[in-house]
């Protein structure tokens, strides 16, 4: 888990920007049908960020390979972790508005 | 009996060009195996294939005769020091050591001058210091076998001696395969030597073989 969180830090700022935008839309427009659209926005941005990282900084993966994570496993677990954080934030925001 | 890492049947092609084809090598614990070869001969690719980070359609990597199938990285039997920097630039060295489960005393035992660097981020170190710390970290990881791609490159001579000492100590509990263009250091460190040429490995029985294979003009 520490390795996944460490790897996730590579995406922290752009991912946080997407999450905050989603929260802003929910606060502004309500949770209604936007929820589904925001879910697909998040699902679309996760592989985009992963692809950008892979194209520009793939050599950094060796560190995580040595920790026992194959490229596929590393990206999958990090995507799920990111999606989990997004879901948590969206649920909390929806309950507050 | 000591553990043995063996690999063969590795086929790697880039387009029409065959990089690796007739490979056989074995590395028992207690040995340092050196691989030499001209630029582009496939040394780094070979290490990546054995480590598991470069997938090829055909390969056979075995430990004690047991075929390593699928995603065997998670078993952490093999550690790999890549040619590029290992530790991500923004990562403090202490965190890297923690993730690798390596006690900082192992670094300081051989390399006491590293004490002030351990609180720094990887990018704040000079290339030579970073390289030796990364190499020591890999050699003290839990993996039984270590693959080192150019561990001596960029390291100043006095630290190369330190690294050779660490390698000599580490081989008592590990099998180590290393490749570097600083061939004199490889010659003096390795117990067995191979040269990679035309996609195949050839055992080097005599340093003169390096001349015969076109790796050096003269010794």
PDB file of C-alpha atoms in Angstrom:
ATOM      1  CA  UNK A   1       0.000   0.000   0.000  1.00  0.00           C
ATOM      2  CA  UNK A   2       2.878   2.380   0.806  1.00  0.00           C
ATOM      3  CA  UNK A   3       4.275   1.715  -2.678  1.00  0.00           C
ATOM      4  CA  UNK A   4       0.920   2.445  -4.340  1.00  0.00           C
ATOM      5  CA  UNK A   5       0.525   5.690  -2.387  1.00  0.00           C
ATOM      6  CA  UNK A   6       4.088   6.667  -3.297  1.00  0.00           C
ATOM      7  CA  UNK A   7       3.406   5.986  -6.977  1.00  0.00           C
ATOM      8  CA  UNK A   8       0.087   7.848  -6.751  1.00  0.00           C
ATOM      9  CA  UNK A   9       1.975  10.992  -5.730  1.00  0.00           C
ATOM     10  CA  UNK A  10       3.103  11.265  -9.368  1.00  0.00           C
ATOM     11  CA  UNK A  11      -0.528  12.007 -10.260  1.00  0.00           C
ATOM     12  CA  UNK A  12      -1.546  13.843  -7.109  1.00  0.00           C
ATOM     13  CA  UNK A  13      -1.932  17.384  -8.502  1.00  0.00           C
ATOM     14  CA  UNK A  14      -3.746  16.681 -11.784  1.00  0.00           C
ATOM     15  CA  UNK A  15      -5.869  14.058 -10.079  1.00  0.00           C
ATOM     16  CA  UNK A  16      -6.741  16.435  -7.229  1.00  0.00           C
ATOM     17  CA  UNK A  17      -7.676  19.089  -9.818  1.00  0.00           C
ATOM     18  CA  UNK A  18     -10.145  16.685 -11.481  1.00  0.00           C
ATOM     19  CA  UNK A  19     -11.553  15.661  -8.096  1.00  0.00           C
ATOM     20  CA  UNK A  20     -12.022  19.270  -6.983  1.00  0.00           C
ATOM     21  CA  UNK A  21     -13.665  20.156 -10.294  1.00  0.00           C
ATOM     22  CA  UNK A  22     -16.110  17.283  -9.805  1.00  0.00           C
ATOM     23  CA  UNK A  23     -16.871  18.476  -6.272  1.00  0.00           C
ATOM     24  CA  UNK A  24     -17.372  22.018  -7.563  1.00  0.00           C
ATOM     25  CA  UNK A  25     -19.869  20.820 -10.204  1.00  0.00           C
ATOM     26  CA  UNK A  26     -21.823  18.883  -7.569  1.00  0.00           C
ATOM     27  CA  UNK A  27     -21.916  21.908  -5.260  1.00  0.00           C
ATOM     28  CA  UNK A  28     -22.941  24.179  -8.141  1.00  0.00           C
ATOM     29  CA  UNK A  29     -25.387  21.935  -9.999  1.00  0.00           C
ATOM     30  CA  UNK A  30     -26.456  19.329  -7.471  1.00  0.00           C
ATOM     31  CA  UNK A  31     -25.683  15.619  -7.648  1.00  0.00           C
ATOM     32  CA  UNK A  32     -28.531  14.498 -10.044  1.00  0.00           C
ATOM     33  CA  UNK A  33     -27.510  13.109 -13.465  1.00  0.00           C
ATOM     34  CA  UNK A  34     -24.186  14.954 -13.279  1.00  0.00           C
ATOM     35  CA  UNK A  35     -22.943  12.163 -11.058  1.00  0.00           C
ATOM     36  CA  UNK A  36     -22.767   9.735 -13.965  1.00  0.00           C
ATOM     37  CA  UNK A  37     -21.153  12.282 -16.297  1.00  0.00           C
ATOM     38  CA  UNK A  38     -18.553  13.111 -13.650  1.00  0.00           C
ATOM     39  CA  UNK A  39     -17.881   9.412 -13.147  1.00  0.00           C
ATOM     40  CA  UNK A  40     -17.097   9.019 -16.855  1.00  0.00           C
ATOM     41  CA  UNK A  41     -14.965  12.174 -16.762  1.00  0.00           C
ATOM     42  CA  UNK A  42     -12.929  10.621 -13.963  1.00  0.00           C
ATOM     43  CA  UNK A  43     -12.748   7.250 -15.703  1.00  0.00           C
ATOM     44  CA  UNK A  44     -11.510   9.005 -18.854  1.00  0.00           C
ATOM     45  CA  UNK A  45      -8.835  11.098 -17.101  1.00  0.00           C
ATOM     46  CA  UNK A  46      -7.272   8.201 -15.157  1.00  0.00           C
ATOM     47  CA  UNK A  47      -5.883   6.357 -18.232  1.00  0.00           C
ATOM     48  CA  UNK A  48      -4.983   9.727 -19.794  1.00  0.00           C
ATOM     49  CA  UNK A  49      -2.770  10.591 -16.811  1.00  0.00           C
ATOM     50  CA  UNK A  50      -1.349   7.064 -16.784  1.00  0.00           C
ATOM     51  CA  UNK A  51      -0.514   7.243 -20.505  1.00  0.00           C
ATOM     52  CA  UNK A  52       1.156  10.657 -20.088  1.00  0.00           C
ATOM     53  CA  UNK A  53       3.280   9.305 -17.252  1.00  0.00           C
ATOM     54  CA  UNK A  54       4.151   6.159 -19.172  1.00  0.00           C
ATOM     55  CA  UNK A  55       5.240   8.123 -22.233  1.00  0.00           C
ATOM     56  CA  UNK A  56       7.378  10.597 -20.308  1.00  0.00           C
ATOM     57  CA  UNK A  57       8.657   8.834 -17.185  1.00  0.00           C
ATOM     58  CA  UNK A  58       8.441   5.090 -17.760  1.00  0.00           C
ATOM     59  CA  UNK A  59      11.983   4.611 -16.427  1.00  0.00           C
ATOM     60  CA  UNK A  60      10.685   5.433 -12.928  1.00  0.00           C
ATOM     61  CA  UNK A  61       8.681   2.220 -12.976  1.00  0.00           C
ATOM     62  CA  UNK A  62      11.813   0.167 -12.231  1.00  0.00           C
ATOM     63  CA  UNK A  63      11.730   1.363  -8.638  1.00  0.00           C
ATOM     64  CA  UNK A  64       8.236  -0.068  -8.195  1.00  0.00           C
ATOM     65  CA  UNK A  65       9.063  -3.225 -10.161  1.00  0.00           C
ATOM     66  CA  UNK A  66      11.714  -3.899  -7.518  1.00  0.00           C
ATOM     67  CA  UNK A  67       9.006  -3.591  -4.858  1.00  0.00           C
ATOM     68  CA  UNK A  68       7.155  -6.458  -6.517  1.00  0.00           C
ATOM     69  CA  UNK A  69       4.674  -4.562  -8.701  1.00  0.00           C
ATOM     70  CA  UNK A  70       4.502  -5.312 -12.408  1.00  0.00           C
ATOM     71  CA  UNK A  71       3.593  -2.373 -14.641  1.00  0.00           C
ATOM     72  CA  UNK A  72       0.061  -3.707 -15.153  1.00  0.00           C
ATOM     73  CA  UNK A  73      -0.542  -4.328 -11.451  1.00  0.00           C
ATOM     74  CA  UNK A  74       0.902  -0.954 -10.468  1.00  0.00           C
ATOM     75  CA  UNK A  75      -1.317   1.023 -12.863  1.00  0.00           C
ATOM     76  CA  UNK A  76      -4.429  -1.015 -12.015  1.00  0.00           C
ATOM     77  CA  UNK A  77      -4.055  -0.656  -8.239  1.00  0.00           C
ATOM     78  CA  UNK A  78      -3.210   3.054  -8.523  1.00  0.00           C
ATOM     79  CA  UNK A  79      -6.253   3.647 -10.765  1.00  0.00           C
ATOM     80  CA  UNK A  80      -8.488   1.891  -8.244  1.00  0.00           C
ATOM     81  CA  UNK A  81      -6.948   3.909  -5.414  1.00  0.00           C
ATOM     82  CA  UNK A  82      -7.546   7.153  -7.338  1.00  0.00           C
ATOM     83  CA  UNK A  83     -11.108   6.160  -8.176  1.00  0.00           C
ATOM     84  CA  UNK A  84     -11.698   5.299  -4.528  1.00  0.00           C
ATOM     85  CA  UNK A  85     -10.554   8.748  -3.399  1.00  0.00           C
ATOM     86  CA  UNK A  86     -12.758  10.373  -6.053  1.00  0.00           C
ATOM     87  CA  UNK A  87     -15.771   8.332  -4.967  1.00  0.00           C
ATOM     88  CA  UNK A  88     -15.225   9.213  -1.332  1.00  0.00           C
ATOM     89  CA  UNK A  89     -14.942  12.933  -2.112  1.00  0.00           C
ATOM     90  CA  UNK A  90     -18.009  12.900  -4.361  1.00  0.00           C
ATOM     91  CA  UNK A  91     -20.130  11.079  -1.761  1.00  0.00           C
ATOM     92  CA  UNK A  92     -19.061  13.455   1.018  1.00  0.00           C
ATOM     93  CA  UNK A  93     -19.719  16.494  -1.203  1.00  0.00           C
ATOM     94  CA  UNK A  94     -23.137  15.177  -2.316  1.00  0.00           C
ATOM     95  CA  UNK A  95     -24.161  14.652   1.299  1.00  0.00           C
ATOM     96  CA  UNK A  96     -23.103  18.160   2.267  1.00  0.00           C
ATOM     97  CA  UNK A  97     -25.051  19.977  -0.471  1.00  0.00           C
TER      98      UNK A  97
ATOM     99  CA  UNK B   1      22.876 -26.397  -1.960  1.00  0.00           C
ATOM    100  CA  UNK B   2      23.093 -22.822  -3.208  1.00  0.00           C
ATOM    101  CA  UNK B   3      20.201 -21.352  -5.202  1.00  0.00           C
ATOM    102  CA  UNK B   4      20.829 -21.090  -8.918  1.00  0.00           C
ATOM    103  CA  UNK B   5      19.310 -18.649 -11.403  1.00  0.00           C
ATOM    104  CA  UNK B   6      19.382 -19.960 -14.976  1.00  0.00           C
ATOM    105  CA  UNK B   7      17.981 -18.568 -18.173  1.00  0.00           C
ATOM    106  CA  UNK B   8      17.926 -19.546 -21.816  1.00  0.00           C
ATOM    107  CA  UNK B   9      15.637 -19.696 -24.822  1.00  0.00           C
ATOM    108  CA  UNK B  10      15.307 -15.915 -24.815  1.00  0.00           C
ATOM    109  CA  UNK B  11      14.277 -14.491 -28.172  1.00  0.00           C
ATOM    110  CA  UNK B  12      14.169 -10.725 -28.675  1.00  0.00           C
ATOM    111  CA  UNK B  13      13.791  -8.884 -31.950  1.00  0.00           C
ATOM    112  CA  UNK B  14      13.363  -5.196 -32.753  1.00  0.00           C
ATOM    113  CA  UNK B  15      11.831  -5.160 -36.228  1.00  0.00           C
ATOM    114  CA  UNK B  16      13.946  -7.363 -38.465  1.00  0.00           C
ATOM    115  CA  UNK B  17      16.943  -7.112 -36.149  1.00  0.00           C
ATOM    116  CA  UNK B  18      17.552 -10.016 -33.790  1.00  0.00           C
ATOM    117  CA  UNK B  19      18.930  -8.745 -30.476  1.00  0.00           C
ATOM    118  CA  UNK B  20      18.946 -11.929 -28.398  1.00  0.00           C
ATOM    119  CA  UNK B  21      18.668 -15.500 -29.597  1.00  0.00           C
ATOM    120  CA  UNK B  22      21.207 -18.030 -28.318  1.00  0.00           C
ATOM    121  CA  UNK B  23      21.374 -17.146 -24.647  1.00  0.00           C
ATOM    122  CA  UNK B  24      22.317 -19.486 -21.854  1.00  0.00           C
ATOM    123  CA  UNK B  25      23.616 -18.346 -18.517  1.00  0.00           C
ATOM    124  CA  UNK B  26      23.530 -19.528 -14.954  1.00  0.00           C
ATOM    125  CA  UNK B  27      24.255 -17.646 -11.770  1.00  0.00           C
ATOM    126  CA  UNK B  28      24.578 -19.558  -8.513  1.00  0.00           C
ATOM    127  CA  UNK B  29      24.481 -17.785  -5.166  1.00  0.00           C
ATOM    128  CA  UNK B  30      28.079 -17.039  -4.203  1.00  0.00           C
ATOM    129  CA  UNK B  31      29.045 -15.916  -7.695  1.00  0.00           C
ATOM    130  CA  UNK B  32      29.364 -12.658  -9.560  1.00  0.00           C
ATOM    131  CA  UNK B  33      28.768 -13.067 -13.272  1.00  0.00           C
ATOM    132  CA  UNK B  34      30.032 -10.302 -15.567  1.00  0.00           C
ATOM    133  CA  UNK B  35      28.514  -9.577 -18.967  1.00  0.00           C
ATOM    134  CA  UNK B  36      30.431  -7.505 -21.471  1.00  0.00           C
ATOM    135  CA  UNK B  37      29.358  -6.470 -24.923  1.00  0.00           C
ATOM    136  CA  UNK B  38      29.422  -3.671 -27.428  1.00  0.00           C
ATOM    137  CA  UNK B  39      26.824  -0.875 -27.338  1.00  0.00           C
ATOM    138  CA  UNK B  40      23.485  -2.153 -28.588  1.00  0.00           C
ATOM    139  CA  UNK B  41      24.444  -5.790 -28.114  1.00  0.00           C
ATOM    140  CA  UNK B  42      21.422  -6.364 -25.857  1.00  0.00           C
ATOM    141  CA  UNK B  43      22.977  -6.433 -22.367  1.00  0.00           C
ATOM    142  CA  UNK B  44      20.376  -4.144 -20.785  1.00  0.00           C
ATOM    143  CA  UNK B  45      17.542  -5.865 -22.645  1.00  0.00           C
ATOM    144  CA  UNK B  46      18.755  -9.239 -21.398  1.00  0.00           C
ATOM    145  CA  UNK B  47      18.749  -8.050 -17.778  1.00  0.00           C
ATOM    146  CA  UNK B  48      15.247  -6.579 -18.205  1.00  0.00           C
ATOM    147  CA  UNK B  49      13.951  -9.823 -19.708  1.00  0.00           C
ATOM    148  CA  UNK B  50      15.397 -11.857 -16.830  1.00  0.00           C
ATOM    149  CA  UNK B  51      14.039  -9.375 -14.279  1.00  0.00           C
ATOM    150  CA  UNK B  52      10.613  -9.597 -15.916  1.00  0.00           C
ATOM    151  CA  UNK B  53      10.087  -5.945 -16.862  1.00  0.00           C
ATOM    152  CA  UNK B  54      10.589  -6.608 -20.585  1.00  0.00           C
ATOM    153  CA  UNK B  55       8.168  -9.198 -21.872  1.00  0.00           C
ATOM    154  CA  UNK B  56       9.272 -11.365 -24.757  1.00  0.00           C
ATOM    155  CA  UNK B  57       7.302 -14.145 -26.473  1.00  0.00           C
ATOM    156  CA  UNK B  58       9.919 -16.790 -25.694  1.00  0.00           C
ATOM    157  CA  UNK B  59      12.011 -17.063 -22.561  1.00  0.00           C
ATOM    158  CA  UNK B  60      12.872 -19.530 -19.868  1.00  0.00           C
ATOM    159  CA  UNK B  61      13.981 -18.160 -16.504  1.00  0.00           C
ATOM    160  CA  UNK B  62      14.427 -20.726 -13.749  1.00  0.00           C
ATOM    161  CA  UNK B  63      15.434 -20.755 -10.110  1.00  0.00           C
ATOM    162  CA  UNK B  64      16.695 -24.133  -8.903  1.00  0.00           C
ATOM    163  CA  UNK B  65      15.223 -25.654 -12.049  1.00  0.00           C
ATOM    164  CA  UNK B  66      11.750 -24.228 -11.335  1.00  0.00           C
ATOM    165  CA  UNK B  67      10.381 -22.237 -14.271  1.00  0.00           C
ATOM    166  CA  UNK B  68       9.326 -18.701 -13.293  1.00  0.00           C
ATOM    167  CA  UNK B  69       6.006 -18.143 -15.015  1.00  0.00           C
ATOM    168  CA  UNK B  70       3.774 -15.091 -15.372  1.00  0.00           C
ATOM    169  CA  UNK B  71       4.263 -12.070 -13.132  1.00  0.00           C
ATOM    170  CA  UNK B  72       7.126 -13.338 -10.978  1.00  0.00           C
ATOM    171  CA  UNK B  73       8.242  -9.843  -9.932  1.00  0.00           C
ATOM    172  CA  UNK B  74       5.887 -10.034  -6.969  1.00  0.00           C
ATOM    173  CA  UNK B  75       7.974 -12.882  -5.539  1.00  0.00           C
ATOM    174  CA  UNK B  76      10.890 -10.427  -5.295  1.00  0.00           C
ATOM    175  CA  UNK B  77      13.445 -13.134  -6.017  1.00  0.00           C
ATOM    176  CA  UNK B  78      15.320 -10.870  -8.426  1.00  0.00           C
ATOM    177  CA  UNK B  79      16.280  -7.218  -7.874  1.00  0.00           C
ATOM    178  CA  UNK B  80      17.376  -4.978 -10.720  1.00  0.00           C
ATOM    179  CA  UNK B  81      19.482  -1.816 -10.825  1.00  0.00           C
ATOM    180  CA  UNK B  82      18.660  -0.148 -14.149  1.00  0.00           C
ATOM    181  CA  UNK B  83      21.084   1.867 -16.215  1.00  0.00           C
ATOM    182  CA  UNK B  84      18.989   4.966 -15.430  1.00  0.00           C
ATOM    183  CA  UNK B  85      18.402   6.374 -11.954  1.00  0.00           C
ATOM    184  CA  UNK B  86      16.490   3.933  -9.781  1.00  0.00           C
ATOM    185  CA  UNK B  87      15.110   6.189  -7.052  1.00  0.00           C
ATOM    186  CA  UNK B  88      12.510   8.693  -8.335  1.00  0.00           C
ATOM    187  CA  UNK B  89      13.959  12.247  -8.191  1.00  0.00           C
ATOM    188  CA  UNK B  90      11.480  13.642  -5.653  1.00  0.00           C
ATOM    189  CA  UNK B  91      11.799  10.771  -3.236  1.00  0.00           C
ATOM    190  CA  UNK B  92      13.816  11.207  -0.023  1.00  0.00           C
ATOM    191  CA  UNK B  93      16.466   8.487   0.242  1.00  0.00           C
ATOM    192  CA  UNK B  94      15.213   7.437   3.652  1.00  0.00           C
ATOM    193  CA  UNK B  95      11.779   6.684   2.226  1.00  0.00           C
ATOM    194  CA  UNK B  96      13.333   4.679  -0.607  1.00  0.00           C
ATOM    195  CA  UNK B  97      15.313   2.627   1.925  1.00  0.00           C
ATOM    196  CA  UNK B  98      12.167   2.079   3.999  1.00  0.00           C
ATOM    197  CA  UNK B  99      10.188   0.873   0.975  1.00  0.00           C
ATOM    198  CA  UNK B 100      13.027  -1.508   0.075  1.00  0.00           C
ATOM    199  CA  UNK B 101      13.152  -2.648   3.693  1.00  0.00           C
ATOM    200  CA  UNK B 102      16.861  -1.804   3.843  1.00  0.00           C
ATOM    201  CA  UNK B 103      18.319  -0.546   7.114  1.00  0.00           C
ATOM    202  CA  UNK B 104      20.299   2.679   6.648  1.00  0.00           C
ATOM    203  CA  UNK B 105      23.065   1.135   8.757  1.00  0.00           C
ATOM    204  CA  UNK B 106      23.863  -1.105   5.782  1.00  0.00           C
ATOM    205  CA  UNK B 107      24.601   1.993   3.725  1.00  0.00           C
ATOM    206  CA  UNK B 108      26.552   3.724   6.485  1.00  0.00           C
ATOM    207  CA  UNK B 109      28.572   0.590   7.261  1.00  0.00           C
ATOM    208  CA  UNK B 110      30.302   0.787   3.878  1.00  0.00           C
ATOM    209  CA  UNK B 111      29.715   4.397   3.112  1.00  0.00           C
ATOM    210  CA  UNK B 112      29.745   6.517   6.300  1.00  0.00           C
ATOM    211  CA  UNK B 113      30.021   9.784   4.385  1.00  0.00           C
ATOM    212  CA  UNK B 114      26.463   9.185   3.121  1.00  0.00           C
ATOM    213  CA  UNK B 115      24.979  10.116   6.523  1.00  0.00           C
ATOM    214  CA  UNK B 116      24.098  13.721   5.624  1.00  0.00           C
ATOM    215  CA  UNK B 117      22.638  12.663   2.259  1.00  0.00           C
ATOM    216  CA  UNK B 118      20.064  10.252   3.610  1.00  0.00           C
ATOM    217  CA  UNK B 119      17.615  13.002   4.489  1.00  0.00           C
ATOM    218  CA  UNK B 120      17.881  14.498   0.988  1.00  0.00           C
ATOM    219  CA  UNK B 121      15.777  13.808  -2.041  1.00  0.00           C
ATOM    220  CA  UNK B 122      17.335  11.700  -4.772  1.00  0.00           C
ATOM    221  CA  UNK B 123      17.589  14.654  -7.203  1.00  0.00           C
ATOM    222  CA  UNK B 124      19.624  16.638  -4.661  1.00  0.00           C
ATOM    223  CA  UNK B 125      22.517  14.158  -4.841  1.00  0.00           C
ATOM    224  CA  UNK B 126      25.291  14.059  -7.398  1.00  0.00           C
ATOM    225  CA  UNK B 127      24.980  11.234  -9.929  1.00  0.00           C
ATOM    226  CA  UNK B 128      27.929   9.291  -8.468  1.00  0.00           C
ATOM    227  CA  UNK B 129      26.653   9.353  -4.876  1.00  0.00           C
ATOM    228  CA  UNK B 130      23.160   8.422  -6.022  1.00  0.00           C
ATOM    229  CA  UNK B 131      24.522   5.516  -8.044  1.00  0.00           C
ATOM    230  CA  UNK B 132      26.520   3.944  -5.219  1.00  0.00           C
ATOM    231  CA  UNK B 133      23.662   4.338  -2.722  1.00  0.00           C
ATOM    232  CA  UNK B 134      21.242   2.752  -5.198  1.00  0.00           C
ATOM    233  CA  UNK B 135      23.647  -0.132  -5.833  1.00  0.00           C
ATOM    234  CA  UNK B 136      24.155  -0.789  -2.099  1.00  0.00           C
ATOM    235  CA  UNK B 137      20.384  -0.600  -1.585  1.00  0.00           C
ATOM    236  CA  UNK B 138      19.769  -3.234  -4.277  1.00  0.00           C
ATOM    237  CA  UNK B 139      22.522  -5.454  -2.875  1.00  0.00           C
ATOM    238  CA  UNK B 140      20.895  -5.314   0.580  1.00  0.00           C
ATOM    239  CA  UNK B 141      17.354  -5.927  -0.643  1.00  0.00           C
ATOM    240  CA  UNK B 142      15.642  -9.212   0.196  1.00  0.00           C
ATOM    241  CA  UNK B 143      16.112 -10.586  -3.347  1.00  0.00           C
ATOM    242  CA  UNK B 144      18.364 -13.619  -3.738  1.00  0.00           C
ATOM    243  CA  UNK B 145      19.613 -12.491  -7.149  1.00  0.00           C
ATOM    244  CA  UNK B 146      20.711  -9.005  -8.169  1.00  0.00           C
ATOM    245  CA  UNK B 147      21.066  -7.717 -11.727  1.00  0.00           C
ATOM    246  CA  UNK B 148      23.189  -4.582 -11.950  1.00  0.00           C
ATOM    247  CA  UNK B 149      23.272  -2.553 -15.144  1.00  0.00           C
ATOM    248  CA  UNK B 150      26.337  -0.283 -15.189  1.00  0.00           C
ATOM    249  CA  UNK B 151      26.816   0.023 -11.412  1.00  0.00           C
ATOM    250  CA  UNK B 152      30.295   1.543 -11.780  1.00  0.00           C
ATOM    251  CA  UNK B 153      29.434   4.170 -14.367  1.00  0.00           C
ATOM    252  CA  UNK B 154      29.685   7.710 -13.001  1.00  0.00           C
ATOM    253  CA  UNK B 155      31.173   6.527  -9.706  1.00  0.00           C
ATOM    254  CA  UNK B 156      34.566   7.937  -8.703  1.00  0.00           C
ATOM    255  CA  UNK B 157      37.466   5.447  -8.321  1.00  0.00           C
ATOM    256  CA  UNK B 158      37.588   5.478  -4.526  1.00  0.00           C
ATOM    257  CA  UNK B 159      33.881   4.652  -4.399  1.00  0.00           C
ATOM    258  CA  UNK B 160      34.297   1.943  -7.048  1.00  0.00           C
ATOM    259  CA  UNK B 161      36.597   0.216  -4.554  1.00  0.00           C
ATOM    260  CA  UNK B 162      33.898   0.541  -1.890  1.00  0.00           C
ATOM    261  CA  UNK B 163      31.327  -0.893  -4.294  1.00  0.00           C
ATOM    262  CA  UNK B 164      33.629  -3.798  -5.195  1.00  0.00           C
ATOM    263  CA  UNK B 165      33.979  -4.523  -1.468  1.00  0.00           C
ATOM    264  CA  UNK B 166      30.177  -4.450  -1.029  1.00  0.00           C
ATOM    265  CA  UNK B 167      29.806  -6.791  -4.023  1.00  0.00           C
ATOM    266  CA  UNK B 168      32.350  -9.220  -2.558  1.00  0.00           C
ATOM    267  CA  UNK B 169      30.429  -9.287   0.743  1.00  0.00           C
ATOM    268  CA  UNK B 170      27.001  -9.493  -0.907  1.00  0.00           C
ATOM    269  CA  UNK B 171      27.909 -12.473  -3.073  1.00  0.00           C
ATOM    270  CA  UNK B 172      28.181 -14.634   0.033  1.00  0.00           C
ATOM    271  CA  UNK B 173      24.384 -14.568   0.231  1.00  0.00           C
ATOM    272  CA  UNK B 174      23.390 -13.629  -3.323  1.00  0.00           C
ATOM    273  CA  UNK B 175      23.954 -14.386  -6.972  1.00  0.00           C
ATOM    274  CA  UNK B 176      24.920 -11.248  -8.859  1.00  0.00           C
ATOM    275  CA  UNK B 177      24.965 -10.489 -12.561  1.00  0.00           C
ATOM    276  CA  UNK B 178      26.521  -7.213 -13.611  1.00  0.00           C
ATOM    277  CA  UNK B 179      27.341  -5.448 -16.810  1.00  0.00           C
ATOM    278  CA  UNK B 180      29.402  -2.318 -17.338  1.00  0.00           C
ATOM    279  CA  UNK B 181      31.666  -0.779 -19.952  1.00  0.00           C
ATOM    280  CA  UNK B 182      34.331  -0.229 -17.290  1.00  0.00           C
ATOM    281  CA  UNK B 183      35.596  -3.678 -18.240  1.00  0.00           C
ATOM    282  CA  UNK B 184      38.702  -3.668 -16.053  1.00  0.00           C
ATOM    283  CA  UNK B 185      36.452  -3.264 -13.002  1.00  0.00           C
ATOM    284  CA  UNK B 186      34.178  -6.016 -14.301  1.00  0.00           C
ATOM    285  CA  UNK B 187      37.180  -8.299 -14.926  1.00  0.00           C
ATOM    286  CA  UNK B 188      38.491  -7.768 -11.413  1.00  0.00           C
ATOM    287  CA  UNK B 189      35.056  -8.222  -9.773  1.00  0.00           C
ATOM    288  CA  UNK B 190      33.452 -11.091 -11.670  1.00  0.00           C
ATOM    289  CA  UNK B 191      34.015 -14.778 -10.950  1.00  0.00           C
ATOM    290  CA  UNK B 192      32.790 -15.752 -14.413  1.00  0.00           C
ATOM    291  CA  UNK B 193      32.573 -13.653 -17.508  1.00  0.00           C
ATOM    292  CA  UNK B 194      30.428 -13.779 -20.628  1.00  0.00           C
ATOM    293  CA  UNK B 195      30.497 -11.665 -23.724  1.00  0.00           C
ATOM    294  CA  UNK B 196      27.296 -10.896 -25.570  1.00  0.00           C
ATOM    295  CA  UNK B 197      27.818 -10.793 -29.297  1.00  0.00           C
ATOM    296  CA  UNK B 198      25.454 -11.311 -32.245  1.00  0.00           C
ATOM    297  CA  UNK B 199      22.636 -12.016 -29.797  1.00  0.00           C
ATOM    298  CA  UNK B 200      24.491 -14.925 -28.165  1.00  0.00           C
ATOM    299  CA  UNK B 201      26.470 -15.396 -24.982  1.00  0.00           C
ATOM    300  CA  UNK B 202      30.010 -16.710 -25.103  1.00  0.00           C
ATOM    301  CA  UNK B 203      31.896 -17.701 -21.980  1.00  0.00           C
ATOM    302  CA  UNK B 204      35.152 -15.779 -21.656  1.00  0.00           C
ATOM    303  CA  UNK B 205      37.869 -18.237 -20.669  1.00  0.00           C
ATOM    304  CA  UNK B 206      40.721 -15.839 -21.220  1.00  0.00           C
ATOM    305  CA  UNK B 207      40.779 -12.005 -21.357  1.00  0.00           C
ATOM    306  CA  UNK B 208      42.242 -12.391 -24.869  1.00  0.00           C
ATOM    307  CA  UNK B 209      38.746 -13.539 -25.915  1.00  0.00           C
ATOM    308  CA  UNK B 210      37.644  -9.906 -25.510  1.00  0.00           C
ATOM    309  CA  UNK B 211      40.073  -8.913 -28.242  1.00  0.00           C
ATOM    310  CA  UNK B 212      39.029 -11.840 -30.423  1.00  0.00           C
ATOM    311  CA  UNK B 213      35.340 -10.882 -30.064  1.00  0.00           C
ATOM    312  CA  UNK B 214      36.109  -7.256 -30.995  1.00  0.00           C
ATOM    313  CA  UNK B 215      35.200  -5.778 -27.605  1.00  0.00           C
ATOM    314  CA  UNK B 216      38.625  -4.197 -27.059  1.00  0.00           C
ATOM    315  CA  UNK B 217      41.537  -3.580 -29.434  1.00  0.00           C
ATOM    316  CA  UNK B 218      44.155  -4.638 -26.903  1.00  0.00           C
ATOM    317  CA  UNK B 219      44.310  -5.465 -23.207  1.00  0.00           C
TER     318      UNK B 219
END
